[in-house]
Coordinates of C-alpha atoms in Angstrom, one line a residue:
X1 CA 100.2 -120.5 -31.2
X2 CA 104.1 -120.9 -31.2
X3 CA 104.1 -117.2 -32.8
X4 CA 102.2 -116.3 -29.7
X5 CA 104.1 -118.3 -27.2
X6 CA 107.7 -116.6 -28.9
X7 CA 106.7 -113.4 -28.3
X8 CA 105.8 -113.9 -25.1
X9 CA 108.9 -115.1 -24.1
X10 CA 110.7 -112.5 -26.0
X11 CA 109.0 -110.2 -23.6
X12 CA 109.9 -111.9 -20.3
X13 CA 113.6 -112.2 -20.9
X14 CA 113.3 -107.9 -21.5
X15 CA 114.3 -105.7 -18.4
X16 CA 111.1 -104.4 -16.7
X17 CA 111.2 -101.1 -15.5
X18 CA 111.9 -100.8 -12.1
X19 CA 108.3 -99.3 -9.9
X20 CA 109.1 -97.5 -6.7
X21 CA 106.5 -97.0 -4.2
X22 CA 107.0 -93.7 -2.4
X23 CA 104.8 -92.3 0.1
X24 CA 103.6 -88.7 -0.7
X25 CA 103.2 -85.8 2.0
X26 CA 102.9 -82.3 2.3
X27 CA 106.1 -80.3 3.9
X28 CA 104.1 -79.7 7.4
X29 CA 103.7 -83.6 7.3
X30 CA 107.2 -84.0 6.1
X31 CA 108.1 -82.4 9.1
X32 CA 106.3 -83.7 11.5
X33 CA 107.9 -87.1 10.0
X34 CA 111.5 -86.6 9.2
X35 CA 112.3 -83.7 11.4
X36 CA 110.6 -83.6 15.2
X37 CA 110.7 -80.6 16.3
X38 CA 109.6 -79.7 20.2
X39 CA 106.3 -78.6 21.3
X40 CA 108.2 -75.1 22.6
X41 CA 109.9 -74.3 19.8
X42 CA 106.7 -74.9 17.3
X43 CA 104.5 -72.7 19.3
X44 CA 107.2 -69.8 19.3
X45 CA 107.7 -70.2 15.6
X46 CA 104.0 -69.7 15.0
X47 CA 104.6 -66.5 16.8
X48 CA 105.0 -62.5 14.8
X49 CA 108.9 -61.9 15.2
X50 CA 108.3 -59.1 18.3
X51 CA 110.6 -55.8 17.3
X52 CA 112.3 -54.2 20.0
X53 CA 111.5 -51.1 21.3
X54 CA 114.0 -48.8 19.2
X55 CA 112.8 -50.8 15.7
X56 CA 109.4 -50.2 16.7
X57 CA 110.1 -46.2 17.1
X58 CA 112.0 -46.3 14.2
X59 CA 109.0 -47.6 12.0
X60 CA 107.0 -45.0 13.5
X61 CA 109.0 -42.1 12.4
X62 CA 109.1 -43.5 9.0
X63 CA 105.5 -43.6 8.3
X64 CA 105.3 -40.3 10.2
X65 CA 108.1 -39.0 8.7
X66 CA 107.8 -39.5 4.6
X67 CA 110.7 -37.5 3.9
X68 CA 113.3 -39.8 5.4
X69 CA 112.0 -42.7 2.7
X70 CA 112.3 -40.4 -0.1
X71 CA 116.1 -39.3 1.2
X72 CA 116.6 -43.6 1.4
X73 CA 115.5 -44.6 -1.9
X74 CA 117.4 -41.1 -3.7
X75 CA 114.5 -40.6 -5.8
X76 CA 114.7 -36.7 -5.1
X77 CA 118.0 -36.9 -7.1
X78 CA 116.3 -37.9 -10.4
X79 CA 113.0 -35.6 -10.1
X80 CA 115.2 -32.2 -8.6
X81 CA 114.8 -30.7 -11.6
X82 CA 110.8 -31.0 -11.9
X83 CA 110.6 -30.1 -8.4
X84 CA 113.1 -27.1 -8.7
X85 CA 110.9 -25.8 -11.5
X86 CA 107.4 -26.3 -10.0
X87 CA 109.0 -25.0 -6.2
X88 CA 109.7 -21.6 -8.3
X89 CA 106.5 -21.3 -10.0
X90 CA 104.7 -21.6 -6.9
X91 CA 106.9 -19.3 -5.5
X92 CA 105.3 -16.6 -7.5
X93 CA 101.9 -17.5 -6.0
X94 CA 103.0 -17.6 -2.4
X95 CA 104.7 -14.2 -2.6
X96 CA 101.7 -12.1 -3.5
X97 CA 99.1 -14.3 -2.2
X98 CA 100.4 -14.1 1.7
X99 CA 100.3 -10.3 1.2
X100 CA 96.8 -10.4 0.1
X101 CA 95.6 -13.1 2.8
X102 CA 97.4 -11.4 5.5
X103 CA 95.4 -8.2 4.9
X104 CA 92.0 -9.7 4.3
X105 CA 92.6 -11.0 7.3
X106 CA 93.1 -7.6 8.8
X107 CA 96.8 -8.3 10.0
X108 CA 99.7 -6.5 8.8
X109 CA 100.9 -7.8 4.8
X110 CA 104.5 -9.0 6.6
X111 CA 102.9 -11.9 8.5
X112 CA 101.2 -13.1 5.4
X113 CA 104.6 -13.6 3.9
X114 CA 106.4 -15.3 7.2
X115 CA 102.7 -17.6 7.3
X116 CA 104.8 -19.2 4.2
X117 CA 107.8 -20.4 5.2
X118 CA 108.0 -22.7 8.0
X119 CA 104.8 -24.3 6.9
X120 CA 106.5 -25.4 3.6
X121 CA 109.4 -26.7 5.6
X122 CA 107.3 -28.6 7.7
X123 CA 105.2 -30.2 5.2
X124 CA 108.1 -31.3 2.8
X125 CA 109.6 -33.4 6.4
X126 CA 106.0 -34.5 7.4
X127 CA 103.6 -34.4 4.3
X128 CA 103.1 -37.4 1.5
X129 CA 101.6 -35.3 -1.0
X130 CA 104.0 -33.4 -3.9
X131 CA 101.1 -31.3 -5.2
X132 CA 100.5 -29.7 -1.7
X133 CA 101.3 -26.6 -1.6
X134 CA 100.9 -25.3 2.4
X135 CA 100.6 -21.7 3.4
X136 CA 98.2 -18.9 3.4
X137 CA 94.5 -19.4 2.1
X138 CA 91.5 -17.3 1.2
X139 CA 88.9 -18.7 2.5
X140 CA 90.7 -19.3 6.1
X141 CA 91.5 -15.5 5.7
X142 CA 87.9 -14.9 5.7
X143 CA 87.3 -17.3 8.1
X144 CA 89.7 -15.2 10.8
X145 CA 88.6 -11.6 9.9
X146 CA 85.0 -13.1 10.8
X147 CA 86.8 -14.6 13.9
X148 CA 88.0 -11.3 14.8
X149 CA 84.8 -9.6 14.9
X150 CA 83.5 -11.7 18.0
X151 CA 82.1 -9.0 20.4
X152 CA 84.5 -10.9 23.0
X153 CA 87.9 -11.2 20.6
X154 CA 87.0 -6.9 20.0
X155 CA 86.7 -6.7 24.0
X156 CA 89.9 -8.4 24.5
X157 CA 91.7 -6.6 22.1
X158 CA 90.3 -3.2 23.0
X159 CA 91.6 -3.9 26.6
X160 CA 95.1 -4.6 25.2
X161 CA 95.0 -1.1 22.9
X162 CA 97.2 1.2 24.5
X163 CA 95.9 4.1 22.0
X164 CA 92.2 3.0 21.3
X165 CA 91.1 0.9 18.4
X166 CA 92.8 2.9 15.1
X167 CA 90.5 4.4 12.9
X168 CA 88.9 2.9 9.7
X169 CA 89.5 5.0 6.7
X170 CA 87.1 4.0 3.9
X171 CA 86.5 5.6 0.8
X172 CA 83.0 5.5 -0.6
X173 CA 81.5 7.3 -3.9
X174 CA 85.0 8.9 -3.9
X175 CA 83.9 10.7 -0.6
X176 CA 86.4 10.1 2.4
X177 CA 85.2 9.3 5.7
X178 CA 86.0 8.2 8.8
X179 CA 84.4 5.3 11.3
X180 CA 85.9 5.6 14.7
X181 CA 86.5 1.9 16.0
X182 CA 84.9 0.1 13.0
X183 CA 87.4 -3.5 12.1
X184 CA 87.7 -4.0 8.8
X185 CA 88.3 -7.5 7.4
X186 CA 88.6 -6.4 3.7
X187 CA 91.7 -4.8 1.7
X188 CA 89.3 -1.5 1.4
X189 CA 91.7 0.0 4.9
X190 CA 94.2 2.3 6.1
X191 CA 95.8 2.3 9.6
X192 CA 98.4 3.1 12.1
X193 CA 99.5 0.1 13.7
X194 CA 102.0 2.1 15.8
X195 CA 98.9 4.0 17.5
X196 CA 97.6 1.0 18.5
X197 CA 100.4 -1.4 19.0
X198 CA 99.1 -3.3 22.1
X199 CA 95.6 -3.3 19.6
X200 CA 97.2 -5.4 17.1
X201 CA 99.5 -7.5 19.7
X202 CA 96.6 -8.6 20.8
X203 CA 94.9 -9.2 17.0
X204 CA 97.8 -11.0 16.2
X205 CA 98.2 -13.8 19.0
X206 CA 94.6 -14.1 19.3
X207 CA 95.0 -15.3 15.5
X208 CA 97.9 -16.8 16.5
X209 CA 96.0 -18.8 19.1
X210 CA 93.3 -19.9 16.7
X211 CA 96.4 -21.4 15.0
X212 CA 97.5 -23.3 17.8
X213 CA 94.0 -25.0 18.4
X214 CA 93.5 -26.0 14.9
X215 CA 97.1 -27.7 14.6
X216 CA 95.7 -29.6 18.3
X217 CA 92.9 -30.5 16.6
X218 CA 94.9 -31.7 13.4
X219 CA 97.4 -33.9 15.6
X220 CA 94.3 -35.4 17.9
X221 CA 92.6 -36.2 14.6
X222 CA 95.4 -38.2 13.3
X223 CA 96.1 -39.9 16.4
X224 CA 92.5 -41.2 16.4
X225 CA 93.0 -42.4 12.8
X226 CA 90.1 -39.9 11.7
X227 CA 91.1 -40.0 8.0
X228 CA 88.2 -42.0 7.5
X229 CA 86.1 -39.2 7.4
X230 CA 87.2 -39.1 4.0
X231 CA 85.3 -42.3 2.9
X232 CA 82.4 -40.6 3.3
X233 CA 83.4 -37.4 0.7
X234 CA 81.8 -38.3 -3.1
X235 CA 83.9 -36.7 -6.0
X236 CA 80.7 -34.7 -7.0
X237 CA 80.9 -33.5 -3.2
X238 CA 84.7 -32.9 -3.7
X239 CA 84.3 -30.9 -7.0
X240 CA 81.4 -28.5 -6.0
X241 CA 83.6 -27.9 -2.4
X242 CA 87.0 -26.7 -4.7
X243 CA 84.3 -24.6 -7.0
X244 CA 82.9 -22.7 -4.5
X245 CA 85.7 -22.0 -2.9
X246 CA 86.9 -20.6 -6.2
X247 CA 84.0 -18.6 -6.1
X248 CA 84.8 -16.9 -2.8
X249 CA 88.3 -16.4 -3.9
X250 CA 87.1 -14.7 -6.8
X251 CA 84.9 -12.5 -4.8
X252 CA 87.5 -11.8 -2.4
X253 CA 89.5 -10.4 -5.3
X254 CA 86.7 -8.2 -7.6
X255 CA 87.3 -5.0 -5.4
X256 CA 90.5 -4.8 -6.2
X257 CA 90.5 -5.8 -9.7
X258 CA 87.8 -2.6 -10.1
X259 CA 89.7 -0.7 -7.9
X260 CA 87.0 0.0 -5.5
X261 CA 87.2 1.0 -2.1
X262 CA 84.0 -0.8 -0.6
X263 CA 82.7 -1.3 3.8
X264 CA 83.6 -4.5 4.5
X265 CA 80.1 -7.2 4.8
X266 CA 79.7 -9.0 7.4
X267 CA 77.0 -11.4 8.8
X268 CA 74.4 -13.3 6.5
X269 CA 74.0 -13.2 3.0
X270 CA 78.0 -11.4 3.2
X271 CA 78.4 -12.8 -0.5
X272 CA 75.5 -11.0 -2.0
X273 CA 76.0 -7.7 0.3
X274 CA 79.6 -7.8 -1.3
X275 CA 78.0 -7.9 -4.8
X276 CA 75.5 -5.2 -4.6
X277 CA 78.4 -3.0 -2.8
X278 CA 80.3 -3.7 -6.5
X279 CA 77.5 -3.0 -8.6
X280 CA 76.1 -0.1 -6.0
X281 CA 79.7 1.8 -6.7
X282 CA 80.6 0.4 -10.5
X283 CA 80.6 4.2 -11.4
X284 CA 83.7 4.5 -8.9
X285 CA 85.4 2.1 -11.0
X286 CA 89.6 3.2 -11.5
X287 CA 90.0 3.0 -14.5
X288 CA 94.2 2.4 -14.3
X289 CA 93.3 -0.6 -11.5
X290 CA 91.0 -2.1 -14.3
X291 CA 93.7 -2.1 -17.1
X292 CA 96.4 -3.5 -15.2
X293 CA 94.1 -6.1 -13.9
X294 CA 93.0 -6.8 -17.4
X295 CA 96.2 -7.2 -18.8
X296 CA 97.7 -9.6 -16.5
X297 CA 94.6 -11.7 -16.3
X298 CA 94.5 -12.1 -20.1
X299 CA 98.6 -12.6 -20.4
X300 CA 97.8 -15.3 -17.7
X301 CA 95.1 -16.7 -19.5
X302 CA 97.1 -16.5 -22.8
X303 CA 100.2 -18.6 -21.7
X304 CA 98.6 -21.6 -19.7
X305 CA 96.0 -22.0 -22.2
X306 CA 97.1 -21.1 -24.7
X307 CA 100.8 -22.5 -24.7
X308 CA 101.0 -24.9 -21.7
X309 CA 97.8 -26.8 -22.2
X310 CA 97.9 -26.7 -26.0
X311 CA 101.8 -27.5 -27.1
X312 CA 101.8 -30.0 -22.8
X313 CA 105.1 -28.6 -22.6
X314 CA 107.3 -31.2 -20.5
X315 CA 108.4 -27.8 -18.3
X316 CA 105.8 -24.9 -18.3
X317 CA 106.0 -21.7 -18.6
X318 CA 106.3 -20.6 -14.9
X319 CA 104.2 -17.3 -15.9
X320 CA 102.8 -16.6 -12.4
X321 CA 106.0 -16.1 -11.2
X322 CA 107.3 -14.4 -14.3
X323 CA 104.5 -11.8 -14.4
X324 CA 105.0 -10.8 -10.9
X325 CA 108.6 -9.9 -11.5
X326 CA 107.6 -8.0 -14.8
X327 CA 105.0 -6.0 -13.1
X328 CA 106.9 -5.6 -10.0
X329 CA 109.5 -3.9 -12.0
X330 CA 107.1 -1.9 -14.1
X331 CA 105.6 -0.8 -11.4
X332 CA 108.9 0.2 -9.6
X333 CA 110.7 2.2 -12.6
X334 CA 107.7 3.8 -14.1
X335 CA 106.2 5.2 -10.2
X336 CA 102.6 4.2 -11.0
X337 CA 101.8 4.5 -7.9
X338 CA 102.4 8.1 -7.5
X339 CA 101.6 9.2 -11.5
X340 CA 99.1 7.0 -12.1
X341 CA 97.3 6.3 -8.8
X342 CA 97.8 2.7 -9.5
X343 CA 97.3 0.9 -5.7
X344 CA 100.1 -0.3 -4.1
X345 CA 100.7 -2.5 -1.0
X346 CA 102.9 0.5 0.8
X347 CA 105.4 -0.3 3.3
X348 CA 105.9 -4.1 4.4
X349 CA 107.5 -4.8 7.1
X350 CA 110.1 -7.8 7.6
X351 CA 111.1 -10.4 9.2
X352 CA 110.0 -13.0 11.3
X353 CA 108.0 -11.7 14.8
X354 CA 109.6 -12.7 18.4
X355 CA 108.0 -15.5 19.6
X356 CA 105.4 -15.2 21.7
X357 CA 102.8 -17.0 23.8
X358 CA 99.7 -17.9 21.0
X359 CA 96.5 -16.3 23.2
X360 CA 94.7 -19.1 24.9
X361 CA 91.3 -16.9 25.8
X362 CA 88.5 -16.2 25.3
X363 CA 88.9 -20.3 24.9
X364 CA 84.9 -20.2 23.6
X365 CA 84.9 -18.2 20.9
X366 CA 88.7 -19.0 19.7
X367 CA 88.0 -23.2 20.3
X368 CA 84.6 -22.5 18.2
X369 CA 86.1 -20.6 15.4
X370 CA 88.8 -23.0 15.6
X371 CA 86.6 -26.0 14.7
X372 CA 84.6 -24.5 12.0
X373 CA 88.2 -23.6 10.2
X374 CA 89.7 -27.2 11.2
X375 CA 87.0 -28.8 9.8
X376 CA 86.9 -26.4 6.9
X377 CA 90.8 -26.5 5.9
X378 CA 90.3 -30.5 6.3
X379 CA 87.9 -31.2 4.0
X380 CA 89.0 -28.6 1.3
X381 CA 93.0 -30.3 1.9
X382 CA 92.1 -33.6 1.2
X383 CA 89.3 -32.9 -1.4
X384 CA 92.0 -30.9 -3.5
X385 CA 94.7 -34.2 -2.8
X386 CA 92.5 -36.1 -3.5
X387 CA 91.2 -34.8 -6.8
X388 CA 95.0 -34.0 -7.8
X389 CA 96.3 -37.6 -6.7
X390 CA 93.3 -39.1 -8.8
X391 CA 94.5 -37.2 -11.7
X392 CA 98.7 -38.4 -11.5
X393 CA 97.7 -41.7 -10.5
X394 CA 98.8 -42.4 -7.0
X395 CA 96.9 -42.6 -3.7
X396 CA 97.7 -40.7 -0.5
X397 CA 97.2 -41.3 2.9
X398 CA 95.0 -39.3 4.9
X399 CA 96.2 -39.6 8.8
X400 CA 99.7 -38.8 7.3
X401 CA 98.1 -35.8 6.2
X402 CA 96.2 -35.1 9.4
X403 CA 100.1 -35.4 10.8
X404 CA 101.4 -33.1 8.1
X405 CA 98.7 -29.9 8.6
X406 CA 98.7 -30.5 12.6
X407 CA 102.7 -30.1 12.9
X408 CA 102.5 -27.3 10.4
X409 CA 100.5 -25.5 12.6
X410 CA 101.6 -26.1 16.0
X411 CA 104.7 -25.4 15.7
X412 CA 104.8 -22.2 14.1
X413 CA 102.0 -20.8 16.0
X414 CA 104.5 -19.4 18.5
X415 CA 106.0 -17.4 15.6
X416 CA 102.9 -15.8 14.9
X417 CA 101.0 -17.2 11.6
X418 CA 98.1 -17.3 10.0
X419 CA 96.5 -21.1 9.9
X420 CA 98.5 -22.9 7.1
X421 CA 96.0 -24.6 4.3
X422 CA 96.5 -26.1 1.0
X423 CA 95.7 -23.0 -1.9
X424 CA 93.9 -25.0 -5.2
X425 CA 95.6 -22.4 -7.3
X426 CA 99.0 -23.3 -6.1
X427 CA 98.4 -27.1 -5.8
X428 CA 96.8 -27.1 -8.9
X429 CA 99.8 -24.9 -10.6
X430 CA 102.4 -27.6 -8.6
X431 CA 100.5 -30.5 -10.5
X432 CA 101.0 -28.6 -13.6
X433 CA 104.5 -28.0 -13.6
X434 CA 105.0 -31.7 -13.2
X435 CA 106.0 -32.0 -9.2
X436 CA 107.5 -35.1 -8.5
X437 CA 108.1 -35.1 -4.5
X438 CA 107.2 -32.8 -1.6
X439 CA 111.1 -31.9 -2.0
X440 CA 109.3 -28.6 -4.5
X441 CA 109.3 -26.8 -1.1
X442 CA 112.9 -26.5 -0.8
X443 CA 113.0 -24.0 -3.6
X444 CA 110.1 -22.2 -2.1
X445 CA 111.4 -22.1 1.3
X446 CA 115.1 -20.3 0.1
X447 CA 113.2 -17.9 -2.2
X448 CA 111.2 -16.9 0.3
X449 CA 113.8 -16.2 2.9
X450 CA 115.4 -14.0 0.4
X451 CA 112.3 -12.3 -0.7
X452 CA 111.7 -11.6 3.1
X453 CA 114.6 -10.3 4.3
X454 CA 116.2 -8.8 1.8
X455 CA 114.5 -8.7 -1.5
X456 CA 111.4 -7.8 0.1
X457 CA 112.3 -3.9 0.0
X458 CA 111.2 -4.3 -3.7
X459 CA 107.8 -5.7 -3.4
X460 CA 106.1 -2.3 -2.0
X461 CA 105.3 -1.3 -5.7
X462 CA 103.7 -4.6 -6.2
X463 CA 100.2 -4.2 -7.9
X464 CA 97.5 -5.0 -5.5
X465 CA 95.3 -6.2 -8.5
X466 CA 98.1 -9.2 -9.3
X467 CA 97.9 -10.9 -5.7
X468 CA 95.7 -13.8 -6.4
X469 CA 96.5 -13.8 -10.7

């Protein structure tokens, strides 16, 4: 008991801690406590921070305008090099390719060539995408020579001929005849274009208008947030779209590999009509064509399977481009084009048209044809984006796209192009060769100024068979 009683004394004559009672709030109710604040003020705070008018523009532009957020964060710097490299190798698609649309199209080669270059400008300001390569297209090519067979386009442009419709020279079971006022829309043709200059004014601003209503259509779509559409696209849907638009690019191309001179299809079933032509007239094959096509196709084959793929090369072989230069020069030195019969583009002419005012009318038939290719270019655009942005691992955004193809057709319109599309060969040949910005055009842009006015006096030897290798 006195144990008991010592201890607890023991443990009264010990400090005790010292207990604090403190009252516990949130910061809102700290606030409301400690610092008052007037009814005015709280209900502005709770307010968005309005932007003036200028800060608002100014965040427009930028999402509008992706370039200016590359040139601000300097990444451009550290990828130049991968962009330099990739610019140049789709430089050596561009080239040949806008020869070959432009005729398909049934408009002279030149135009395919200036249908390169301001769209690429365009789309490095206003596009978001660094595998986009913008310019000429197959399938848009088709789409136009169709266009251009509208009994009211033909009227129109046969009231602007000065000289008549020219002449269609077609060779068939390597017999030569003539069909007075027939419009070809394949690369099996010969014509004057003097003789008929006001002909093929007209042919080219009616295409030129075509252009104009598409890029309309591209800008309203993006204002109206239309991206969306998108949502709706599966990859399965996506896939077989890019693969049978390979097919028709192949198609386009067979003649010429074969070297035959075939009557262009047209209507239903053009596909399978174009087939049976090929097989109708495989004992017309020209036998120099064939070779040169063969060889390139398999050195092509040869270097980006079998050394880019295999050995993933951190900078690919640009062979496209290389190839073309090789053949170009072969082709030049050793005259196959005289000695060997080997086809050749001819004369190009250069440099850019005058500008002129796109034709408005017939407005049914050029609005209609304009929608189908709109709608056309848009889902094959953003199903090769897409497809290529899955496979880097970034995400794109579609009305910035819808932006991008609508200014890259407006404006050059007036300069006379053809309707600028993404190509999956070059976008697939950018991703490839390791793009890294949209800044890949400048190369293309400078190369093909030079190739246009002044290099461009060597590309008449150019192989018709290597356009679309």
């Amino acid at each position: 008991m006195d144990k008991l009683q010592a201890n607890q004394e023991q443990r009264s004559s010990e400090p005790r801690p010292h207990m604090l009672k403190r009252w516990f709030a949130s910061v809102p109710e700290a606030d409301r406590k400690y610092m008052p604040v007037p009814k005015a003020f709280r209900k502005a705070r709770n307010k968005p921070v309005q932007k003036g008018h200028i800060a608002r523009a100014l965040d427009v532009i930028y999402k509008r305008v992706p370039i200016i957020e590359f040139l601000k964060n300097k990444v451009f710097k550290k990828n130049a090099s991968a962009d330099l490299v990739a610019g140049l190798a789709a430089t050596g698609l561009h080239f040949p390719q806008g020869l070959a649309y432009a005729i398909m199209a049934g408009l002279p080669p030149g135009l395919g060539m200036v249908s390169t270059i301001l769209p690429v400008l365009i789309y490095m300001m206003f596009g978001s995408s660094p595998h986009t390569s913008i310019g000429t297209n197959a399938i848009v090519s088709i789409m136009i020579g169709d266009m251009l067979l509208e009994p009211s386009l033909k009227a129109s442009m046969l009231a602007a001929s000065e000289g008549g419709i020219p002449d269609v020279h077609l060779v068939v079971n390597n017999s030569s005849e003539t069909y007075k006022g027939m419009n070809a829309t394949a690369a099996s043709y010969t014509f004057s274009i003097e003789s008929s200059k006001g002909y093929m004014d007209q042919r080219i601003a009616l295409v030129s208008g075509a252009t104009l209503y598409i890029g309309i259509m591209f800008f309203l779509m993006a204002i109206f947030r239309m991206g969306f559409l998108v949502t709706y696209l599966s990859r399965s849907f996506m896939s077989g779209f890019t693969t049978g638009v390979a097919v028709h690019i192949f198609s386009s191309q067979i003649a010429l590999a074969f070297g035959l001179k075939l009557p262009p299809s047209e209507g239903l079933g053009k596909l399978v009509k174009l087939y049976y032509n090929v097989f109708a007239h495989v004992s017309s094959v020209h036998v120099p064509d064939l070779l040169v096509s063969l060889i390139c196709v398999t050195i092509l084959i040869a270097v980006k399977i079998g050394i880019n793929e295999k050995f993933k090369l951190r900078i690919p072989i640009p062979i496209d481009f290389i190839l073309l230069v090789v053949v170009t020069i072969i082709s030049y030195f050793a005259q196959l084009p005289s000695k060997f019969d080997v086809k050749s583009i001819g004369v190009v002419e250069l440099g850019f048209h005058a500008p002129i005012m796109p034709a408005m009318f017939p407005v049914g038939p050029l609005l209609l044809y304009a929608l189908q290719i709109a709608l056309v270019t848009f889902f094959l655009n953003i199903s090769v984006v897409k497809i290529l942005a899955r496979r880097n691992g970034y995400e794109i955004n579609e009305n910035i796209e819808l932006n991008a193809y609508g200014m890259c057709n407006i404006l050059p319109a007036f300069l006379s192009i053809l309707p600028a599309s993404v190509a999956p060969p070059r976008a697939s040949l950018l991703s490839a060769m390791g793009a890294k910005t949209t800044m890949n055009g400048v190369s293309t842009f400078v190369i093909m100024l030079a190739l246009v006015f002044y290099f461009g006096q060597f590309s008449n030897p150019v192989r018709k068979l290597c356009w679309h290798q």
